[in-house]
PDB file of C-alpha atoms and ligand atoms in Angstrom:
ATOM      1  CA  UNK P 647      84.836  92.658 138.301  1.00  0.00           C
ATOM      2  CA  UNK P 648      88.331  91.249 138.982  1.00  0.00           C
ATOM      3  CA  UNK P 649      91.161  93.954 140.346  1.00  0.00           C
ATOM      4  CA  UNK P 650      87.843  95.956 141.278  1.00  0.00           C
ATOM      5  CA  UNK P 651      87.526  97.345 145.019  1.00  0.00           C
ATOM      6  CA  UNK P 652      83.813  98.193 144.327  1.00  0.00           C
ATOM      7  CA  UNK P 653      80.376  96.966 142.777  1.00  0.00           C
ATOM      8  CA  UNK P 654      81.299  99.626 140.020  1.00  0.00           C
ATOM      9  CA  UNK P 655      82.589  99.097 136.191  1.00  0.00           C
ATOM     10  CA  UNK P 656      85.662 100.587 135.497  1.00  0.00           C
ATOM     11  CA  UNK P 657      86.230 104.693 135.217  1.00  0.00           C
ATOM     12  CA  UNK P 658      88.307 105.795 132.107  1.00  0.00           C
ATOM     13  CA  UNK P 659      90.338 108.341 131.078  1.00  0.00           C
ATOM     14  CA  UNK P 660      90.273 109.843 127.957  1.00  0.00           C
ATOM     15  CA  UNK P 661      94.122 108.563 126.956  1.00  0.00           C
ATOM     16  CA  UNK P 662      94.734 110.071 123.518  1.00  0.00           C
ATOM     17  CA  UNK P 663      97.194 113.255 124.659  1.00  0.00           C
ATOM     18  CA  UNK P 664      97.730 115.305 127.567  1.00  0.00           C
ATOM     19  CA  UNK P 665      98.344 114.789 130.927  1.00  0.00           C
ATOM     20  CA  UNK P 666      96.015 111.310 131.264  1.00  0.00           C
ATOM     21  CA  UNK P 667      98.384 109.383 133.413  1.00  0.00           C
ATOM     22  CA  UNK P 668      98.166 112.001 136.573  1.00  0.00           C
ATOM     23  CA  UNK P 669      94.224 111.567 136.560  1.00  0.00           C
ATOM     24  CA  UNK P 670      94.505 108.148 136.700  1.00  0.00           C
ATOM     25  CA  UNK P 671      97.011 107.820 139.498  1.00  0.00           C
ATOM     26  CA  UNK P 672      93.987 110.126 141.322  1.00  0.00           C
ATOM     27  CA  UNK P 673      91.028 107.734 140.414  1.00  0.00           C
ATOM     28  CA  UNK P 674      93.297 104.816 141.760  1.00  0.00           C
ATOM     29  CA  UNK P 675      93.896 106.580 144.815  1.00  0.00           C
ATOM     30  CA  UNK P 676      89.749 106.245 145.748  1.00  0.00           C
ATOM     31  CA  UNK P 677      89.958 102.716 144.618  1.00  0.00           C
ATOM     32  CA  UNK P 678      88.945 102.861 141.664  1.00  0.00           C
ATOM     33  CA  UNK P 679      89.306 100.632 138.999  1.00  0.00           C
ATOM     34  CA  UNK P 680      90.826 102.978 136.266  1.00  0.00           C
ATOM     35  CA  UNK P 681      91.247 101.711 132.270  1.00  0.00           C
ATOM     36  CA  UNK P 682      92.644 103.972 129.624  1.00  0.00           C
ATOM     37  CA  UNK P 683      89.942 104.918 126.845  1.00  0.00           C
ATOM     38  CA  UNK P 684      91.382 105.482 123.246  1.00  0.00           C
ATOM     39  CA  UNK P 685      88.822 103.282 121.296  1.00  0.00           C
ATOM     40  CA  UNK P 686      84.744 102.523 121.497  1.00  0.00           C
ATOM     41  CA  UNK P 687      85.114  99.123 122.576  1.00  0.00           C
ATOM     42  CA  UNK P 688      87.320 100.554 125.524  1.00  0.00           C
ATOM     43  CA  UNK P 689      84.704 103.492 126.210  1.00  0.00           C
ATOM     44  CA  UNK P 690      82.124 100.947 126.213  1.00  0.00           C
ATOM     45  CA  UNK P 691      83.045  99.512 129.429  1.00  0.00           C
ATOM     46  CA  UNK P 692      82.981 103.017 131.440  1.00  0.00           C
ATOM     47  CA  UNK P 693      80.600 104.149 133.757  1.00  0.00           C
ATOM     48  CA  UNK P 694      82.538 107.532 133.843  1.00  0.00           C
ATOM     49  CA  UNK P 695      84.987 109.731 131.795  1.00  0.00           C
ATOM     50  CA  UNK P 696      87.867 111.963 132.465  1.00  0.00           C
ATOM     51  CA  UNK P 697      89.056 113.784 129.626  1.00  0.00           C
ATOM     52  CA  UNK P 698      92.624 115.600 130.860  1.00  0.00           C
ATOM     53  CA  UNK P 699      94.138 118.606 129.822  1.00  0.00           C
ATOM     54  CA  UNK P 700      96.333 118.682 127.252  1.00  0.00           C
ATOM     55  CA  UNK P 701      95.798 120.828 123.692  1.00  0.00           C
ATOM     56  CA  UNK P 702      91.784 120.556 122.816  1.00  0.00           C
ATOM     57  CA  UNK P 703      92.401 120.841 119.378  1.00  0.00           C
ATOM     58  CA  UNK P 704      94.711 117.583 119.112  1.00  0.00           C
ATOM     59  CA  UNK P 705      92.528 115.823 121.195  1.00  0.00           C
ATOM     60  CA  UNK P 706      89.750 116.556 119.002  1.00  0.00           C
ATOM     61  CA  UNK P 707      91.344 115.161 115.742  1.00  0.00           C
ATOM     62  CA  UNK P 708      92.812 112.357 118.033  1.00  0.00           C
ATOM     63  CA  UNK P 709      89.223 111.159 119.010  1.00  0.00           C
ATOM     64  CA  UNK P 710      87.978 111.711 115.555  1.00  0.00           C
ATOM     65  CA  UNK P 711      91.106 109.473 113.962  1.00  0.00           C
ATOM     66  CA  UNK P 712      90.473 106.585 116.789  1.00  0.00           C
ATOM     67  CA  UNK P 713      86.605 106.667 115.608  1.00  0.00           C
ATOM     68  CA  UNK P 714      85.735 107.378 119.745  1.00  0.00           C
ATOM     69  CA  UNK P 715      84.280 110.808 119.387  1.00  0.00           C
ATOM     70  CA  UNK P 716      80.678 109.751 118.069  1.00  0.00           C
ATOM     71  CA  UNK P 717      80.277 107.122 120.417  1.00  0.00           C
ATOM     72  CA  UNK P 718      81.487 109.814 123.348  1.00  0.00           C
ATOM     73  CA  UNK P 719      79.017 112.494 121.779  1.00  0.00           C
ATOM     74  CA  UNK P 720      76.176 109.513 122.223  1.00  0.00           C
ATOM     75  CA  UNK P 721      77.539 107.995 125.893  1.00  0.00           C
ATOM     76  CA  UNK P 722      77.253 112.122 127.075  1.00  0.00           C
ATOM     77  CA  UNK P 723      73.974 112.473 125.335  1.00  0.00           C
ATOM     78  CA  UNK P 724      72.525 109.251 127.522  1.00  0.00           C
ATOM     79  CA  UNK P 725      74.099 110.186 130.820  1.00  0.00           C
ATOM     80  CA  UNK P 726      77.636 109.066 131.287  1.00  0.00           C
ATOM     81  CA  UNK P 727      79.651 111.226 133.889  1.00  0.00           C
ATOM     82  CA  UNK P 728      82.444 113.132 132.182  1.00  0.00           C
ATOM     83  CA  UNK P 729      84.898 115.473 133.899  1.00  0.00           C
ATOM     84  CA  UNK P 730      87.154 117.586 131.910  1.00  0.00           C
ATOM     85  CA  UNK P 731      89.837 119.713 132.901  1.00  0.00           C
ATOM     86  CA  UNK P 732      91.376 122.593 131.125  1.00  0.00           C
ATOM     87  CA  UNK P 733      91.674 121.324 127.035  1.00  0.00           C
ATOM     88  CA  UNK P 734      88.787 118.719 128.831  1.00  0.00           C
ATOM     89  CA  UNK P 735      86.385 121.236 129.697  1.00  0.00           C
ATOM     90  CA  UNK P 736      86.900 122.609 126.366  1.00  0.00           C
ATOM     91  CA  UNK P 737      85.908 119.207 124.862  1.00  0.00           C
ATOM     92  CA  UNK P 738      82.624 119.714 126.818  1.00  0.00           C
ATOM     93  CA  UNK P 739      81.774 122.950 125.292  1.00  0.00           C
ATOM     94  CA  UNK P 740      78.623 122.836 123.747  1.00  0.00           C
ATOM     95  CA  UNK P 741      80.530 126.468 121.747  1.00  0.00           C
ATOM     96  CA  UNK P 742      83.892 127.177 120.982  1.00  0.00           C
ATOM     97  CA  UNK P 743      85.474 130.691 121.361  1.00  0.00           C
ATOM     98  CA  UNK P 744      89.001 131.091 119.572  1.00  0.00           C
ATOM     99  CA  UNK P 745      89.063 127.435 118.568  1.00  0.00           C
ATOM    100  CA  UNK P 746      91.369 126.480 115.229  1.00  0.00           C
ATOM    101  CA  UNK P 747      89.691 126.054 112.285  1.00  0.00           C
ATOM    102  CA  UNK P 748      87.862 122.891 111.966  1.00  0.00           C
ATOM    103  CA  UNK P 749      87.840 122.128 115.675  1.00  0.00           C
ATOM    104  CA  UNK P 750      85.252 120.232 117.216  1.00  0.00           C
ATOM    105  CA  UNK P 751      84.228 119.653 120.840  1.00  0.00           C
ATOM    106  CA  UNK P 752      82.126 116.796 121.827  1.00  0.00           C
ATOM    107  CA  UNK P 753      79.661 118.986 123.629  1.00  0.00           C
ATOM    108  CA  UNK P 754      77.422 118.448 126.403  1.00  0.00           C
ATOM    109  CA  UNK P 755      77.808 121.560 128.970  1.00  0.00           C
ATOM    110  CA  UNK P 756      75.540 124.884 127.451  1.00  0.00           C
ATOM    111  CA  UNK P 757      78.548 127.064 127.338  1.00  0.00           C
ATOM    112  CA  UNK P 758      80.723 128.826 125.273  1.00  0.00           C
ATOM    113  CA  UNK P 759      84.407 128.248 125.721  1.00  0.00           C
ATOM    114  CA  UNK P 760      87.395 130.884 124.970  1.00  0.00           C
ATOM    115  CA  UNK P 761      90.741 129.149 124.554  1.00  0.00           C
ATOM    116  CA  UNK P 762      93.927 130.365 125.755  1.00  0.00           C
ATOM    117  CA  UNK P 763      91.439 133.162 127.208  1.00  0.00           C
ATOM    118  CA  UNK P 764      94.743 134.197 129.713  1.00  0.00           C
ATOM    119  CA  UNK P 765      97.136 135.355 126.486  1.00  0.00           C
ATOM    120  CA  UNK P 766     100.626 135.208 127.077  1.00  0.00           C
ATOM    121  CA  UNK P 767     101.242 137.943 129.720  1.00  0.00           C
ATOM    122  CA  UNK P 768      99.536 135.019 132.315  1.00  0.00           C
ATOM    123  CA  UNK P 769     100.255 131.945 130.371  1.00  0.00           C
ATOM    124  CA  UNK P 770     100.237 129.764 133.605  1.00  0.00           C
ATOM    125  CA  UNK P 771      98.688 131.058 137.123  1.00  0.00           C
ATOM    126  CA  UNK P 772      97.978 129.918 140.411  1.00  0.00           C
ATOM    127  CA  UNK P 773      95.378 130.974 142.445  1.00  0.00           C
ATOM    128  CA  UNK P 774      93.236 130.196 145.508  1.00  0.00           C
ATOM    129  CA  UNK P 775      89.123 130.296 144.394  1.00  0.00           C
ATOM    130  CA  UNK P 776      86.293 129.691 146.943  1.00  0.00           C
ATOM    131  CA  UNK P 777      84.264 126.941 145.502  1.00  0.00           C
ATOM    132  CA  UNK P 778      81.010 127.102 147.950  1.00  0.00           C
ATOM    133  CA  UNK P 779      79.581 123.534 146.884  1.00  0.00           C
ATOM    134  CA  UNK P 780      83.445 121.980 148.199  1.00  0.00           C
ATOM    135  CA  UNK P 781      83.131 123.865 151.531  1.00  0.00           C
ATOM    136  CA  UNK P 782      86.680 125.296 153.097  1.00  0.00           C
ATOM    137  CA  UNK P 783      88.986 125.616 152.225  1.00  0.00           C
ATOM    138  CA  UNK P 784      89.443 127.604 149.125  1.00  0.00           C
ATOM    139  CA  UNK P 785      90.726 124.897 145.860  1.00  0.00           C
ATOM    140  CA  UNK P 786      94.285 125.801 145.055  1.00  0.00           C
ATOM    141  CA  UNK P 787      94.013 126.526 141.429  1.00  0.00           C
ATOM    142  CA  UNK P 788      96.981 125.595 138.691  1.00  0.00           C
ATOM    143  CA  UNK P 789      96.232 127.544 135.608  1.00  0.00           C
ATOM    144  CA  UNK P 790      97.653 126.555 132.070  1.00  0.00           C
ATOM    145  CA  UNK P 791      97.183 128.126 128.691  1.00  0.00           C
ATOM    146  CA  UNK P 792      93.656 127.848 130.623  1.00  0.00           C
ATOM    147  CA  UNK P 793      90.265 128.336 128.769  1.00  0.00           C
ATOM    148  CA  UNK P 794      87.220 130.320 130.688  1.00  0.00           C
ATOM    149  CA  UNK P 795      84.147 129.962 130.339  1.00  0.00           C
ATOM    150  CA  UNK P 796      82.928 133.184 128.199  1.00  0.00           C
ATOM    151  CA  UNK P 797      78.712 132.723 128.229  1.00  0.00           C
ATOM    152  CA  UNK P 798      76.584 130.112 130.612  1.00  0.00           C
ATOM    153  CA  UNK P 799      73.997 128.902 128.884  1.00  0.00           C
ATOM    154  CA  UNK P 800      70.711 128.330 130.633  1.00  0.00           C
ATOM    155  CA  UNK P 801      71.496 124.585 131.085  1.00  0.00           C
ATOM    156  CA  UNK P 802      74.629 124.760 133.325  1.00  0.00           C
ATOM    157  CA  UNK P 803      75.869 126.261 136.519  1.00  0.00           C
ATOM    158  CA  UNK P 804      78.590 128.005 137.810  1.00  0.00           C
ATOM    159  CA  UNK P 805      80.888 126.362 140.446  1.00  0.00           C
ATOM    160  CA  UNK P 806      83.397 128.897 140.878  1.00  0.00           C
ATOM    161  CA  UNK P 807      84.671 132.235 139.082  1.00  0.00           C
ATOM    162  CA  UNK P 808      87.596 134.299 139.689  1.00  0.00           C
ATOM    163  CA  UNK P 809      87.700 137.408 141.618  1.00  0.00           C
ATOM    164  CA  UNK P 810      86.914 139.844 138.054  1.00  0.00           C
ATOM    165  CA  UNK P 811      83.718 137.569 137.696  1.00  0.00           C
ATOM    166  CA  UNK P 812      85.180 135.067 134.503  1.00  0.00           C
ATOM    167  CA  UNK P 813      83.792 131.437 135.111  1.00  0.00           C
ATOM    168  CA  UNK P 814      86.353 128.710 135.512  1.00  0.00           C
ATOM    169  CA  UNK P 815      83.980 125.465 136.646  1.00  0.00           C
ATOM    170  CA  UNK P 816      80.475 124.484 135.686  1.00  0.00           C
ATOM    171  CA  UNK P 817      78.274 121.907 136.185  1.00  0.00           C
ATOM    172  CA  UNK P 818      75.691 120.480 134.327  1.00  0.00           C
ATOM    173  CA  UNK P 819      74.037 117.073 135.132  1.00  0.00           C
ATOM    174  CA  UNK P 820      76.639 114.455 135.006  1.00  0.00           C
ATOM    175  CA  UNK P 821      79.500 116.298 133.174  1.00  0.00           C
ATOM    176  CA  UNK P 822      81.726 118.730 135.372  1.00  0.00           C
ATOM    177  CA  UNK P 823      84.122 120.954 134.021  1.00  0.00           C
ATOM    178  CA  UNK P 824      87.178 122.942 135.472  1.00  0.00           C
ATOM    179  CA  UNK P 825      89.582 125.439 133.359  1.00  0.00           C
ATOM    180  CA  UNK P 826      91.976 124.422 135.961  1.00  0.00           C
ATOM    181  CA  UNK P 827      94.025 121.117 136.883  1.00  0.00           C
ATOM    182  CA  UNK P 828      93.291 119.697 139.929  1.00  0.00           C
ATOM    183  CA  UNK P 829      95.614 116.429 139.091  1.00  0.00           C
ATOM    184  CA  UNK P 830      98.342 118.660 139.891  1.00  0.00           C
ATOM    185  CA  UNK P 831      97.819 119.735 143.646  1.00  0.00           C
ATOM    186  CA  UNK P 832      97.212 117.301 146.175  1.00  0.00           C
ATOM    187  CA  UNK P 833      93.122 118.348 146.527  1.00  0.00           C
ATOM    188  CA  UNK P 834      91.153 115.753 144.750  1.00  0.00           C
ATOM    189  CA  UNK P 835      87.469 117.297 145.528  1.00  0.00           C
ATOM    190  CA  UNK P 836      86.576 117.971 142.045  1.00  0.00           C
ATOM    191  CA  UNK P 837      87.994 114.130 141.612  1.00  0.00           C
ATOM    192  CA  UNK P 838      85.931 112.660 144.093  1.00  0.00           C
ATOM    193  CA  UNK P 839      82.762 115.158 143.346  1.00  0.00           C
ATOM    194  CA  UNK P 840      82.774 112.933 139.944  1.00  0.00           C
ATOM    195  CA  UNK P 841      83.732 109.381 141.167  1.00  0.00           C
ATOM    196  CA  UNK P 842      80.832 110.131 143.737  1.00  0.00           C
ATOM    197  CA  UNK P 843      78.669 110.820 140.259  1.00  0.00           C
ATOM    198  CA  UNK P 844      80.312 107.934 138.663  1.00  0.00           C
ATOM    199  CA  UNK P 845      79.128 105.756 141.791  1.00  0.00           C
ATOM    200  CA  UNK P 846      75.220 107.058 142.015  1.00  0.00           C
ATOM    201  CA  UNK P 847      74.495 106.896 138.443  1.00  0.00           C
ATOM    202  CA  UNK P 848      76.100 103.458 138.000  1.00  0.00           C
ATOM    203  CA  UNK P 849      76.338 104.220 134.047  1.00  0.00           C
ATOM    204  CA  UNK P 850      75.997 101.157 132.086  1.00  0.00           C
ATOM    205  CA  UNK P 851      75.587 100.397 127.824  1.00  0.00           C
TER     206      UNK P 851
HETATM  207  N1  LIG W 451      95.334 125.718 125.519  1.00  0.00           N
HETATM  208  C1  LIG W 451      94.985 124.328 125.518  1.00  0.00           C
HETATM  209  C2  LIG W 451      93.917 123.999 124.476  1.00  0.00           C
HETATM  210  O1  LIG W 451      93.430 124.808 123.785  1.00  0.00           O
HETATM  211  C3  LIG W 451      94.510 123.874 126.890  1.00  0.00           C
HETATM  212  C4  LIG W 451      95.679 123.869 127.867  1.00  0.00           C
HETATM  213  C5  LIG W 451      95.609 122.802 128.922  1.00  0.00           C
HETATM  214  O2  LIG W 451      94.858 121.843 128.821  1.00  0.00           O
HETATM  215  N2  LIG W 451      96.443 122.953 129.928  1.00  0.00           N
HETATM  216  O3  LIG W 451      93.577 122.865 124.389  1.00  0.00           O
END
């Protein structure tokens, strides 16, 4: 592939609102050949997704507008490795907690979602959360308008939680989901936890 460090086919991130360009600037940093995804025939060529945080709810009509959220629902569905962050990881929610009326999520991760689950008293937090499958040290945690994960479904599993118990990163298969943003410290272990995915599975149409 020409411009391409590796064997692989290109990542992409989900490009249609929110903080895309800072995930991309991470994938690049690995190497990675990184395209920006706003249409099938550009999701087509990924072998993995990011899907950045930003507000769920426009993302969802966004995706539905640019015709990309069936063929995203079908690329999860067969295996393609998505990360979302934040309005991302609310994307991945198989169930929506709080969402506007109308909203959809393209599913995937058997969990239920609760937006803006902080109110405004803690609108945007920082924190430092053990994460036992990253080892030491803790992951520096940037919290915004952040989502938790309310209910894990039998499916998924917890990554990390905060100190009162409320879930803030699953894992399920190939999707991977944080309520925080990663993009925006200098620790890219969730990042590379998911370009390693991207690399094993080797994803392809
Ligand atoms: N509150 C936003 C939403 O519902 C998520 C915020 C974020 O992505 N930083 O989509």
């Amino acid at each position: 592939m020409a411009g391409s460090t590796g064997a692989s086919a290109p990542v992409g991130v989900l490009a249609l609102q929110g903080d895309f360009r800072e995930h991309a600037a991470v994938l690049r940093s690995f190497g990675a050949d990184v395209i920006s995804v706003r249409r099938p025939s550009e999701l087509a060529q990924v072998s993995g997704l990011v899907i950045p945080g930003g507000e769920s709810s426009v993302i969802d009509k966004l995706s539905r507008m640019f015709g990309v959220a069936e063929p995203l629902k079908e690329a999860i569905a067969a295996g393609l490795p998505v990360y979302g962050t934040c309005a991302g990881l609310i994307m991945l929610a198989d169930r929506l907690v709080d969402a506007i009326a109308g909203q959809q999520s393209f599913g995937g991760l058997d969990i239920a979602v609760r937006r803006n689950a902080f109110g405004s008293q803690k609108d945007s937090f920082e924190v430092d959360i053990d994460i036992p499958e990253l080892g030491e040290p803790a992951v520096h945690a940037v919290f915004i308008r952040a989502p938790v994960v309310d209910d894990v479904g039998e499916r998924a599993s917890v990554l990390g939680a905060l100190e009162d118990g409320r879930v803030i990163a699953v894992e399920q298969g190939n999707l991977l989901g944080t309520s925080f943003h990663p993009e925006m410290t200098e620790d890219y272990r969730f990042h590379r936890r998911f370009y390693n995915r991207v690399l094993e599975v080797g994803f392809q149409r």
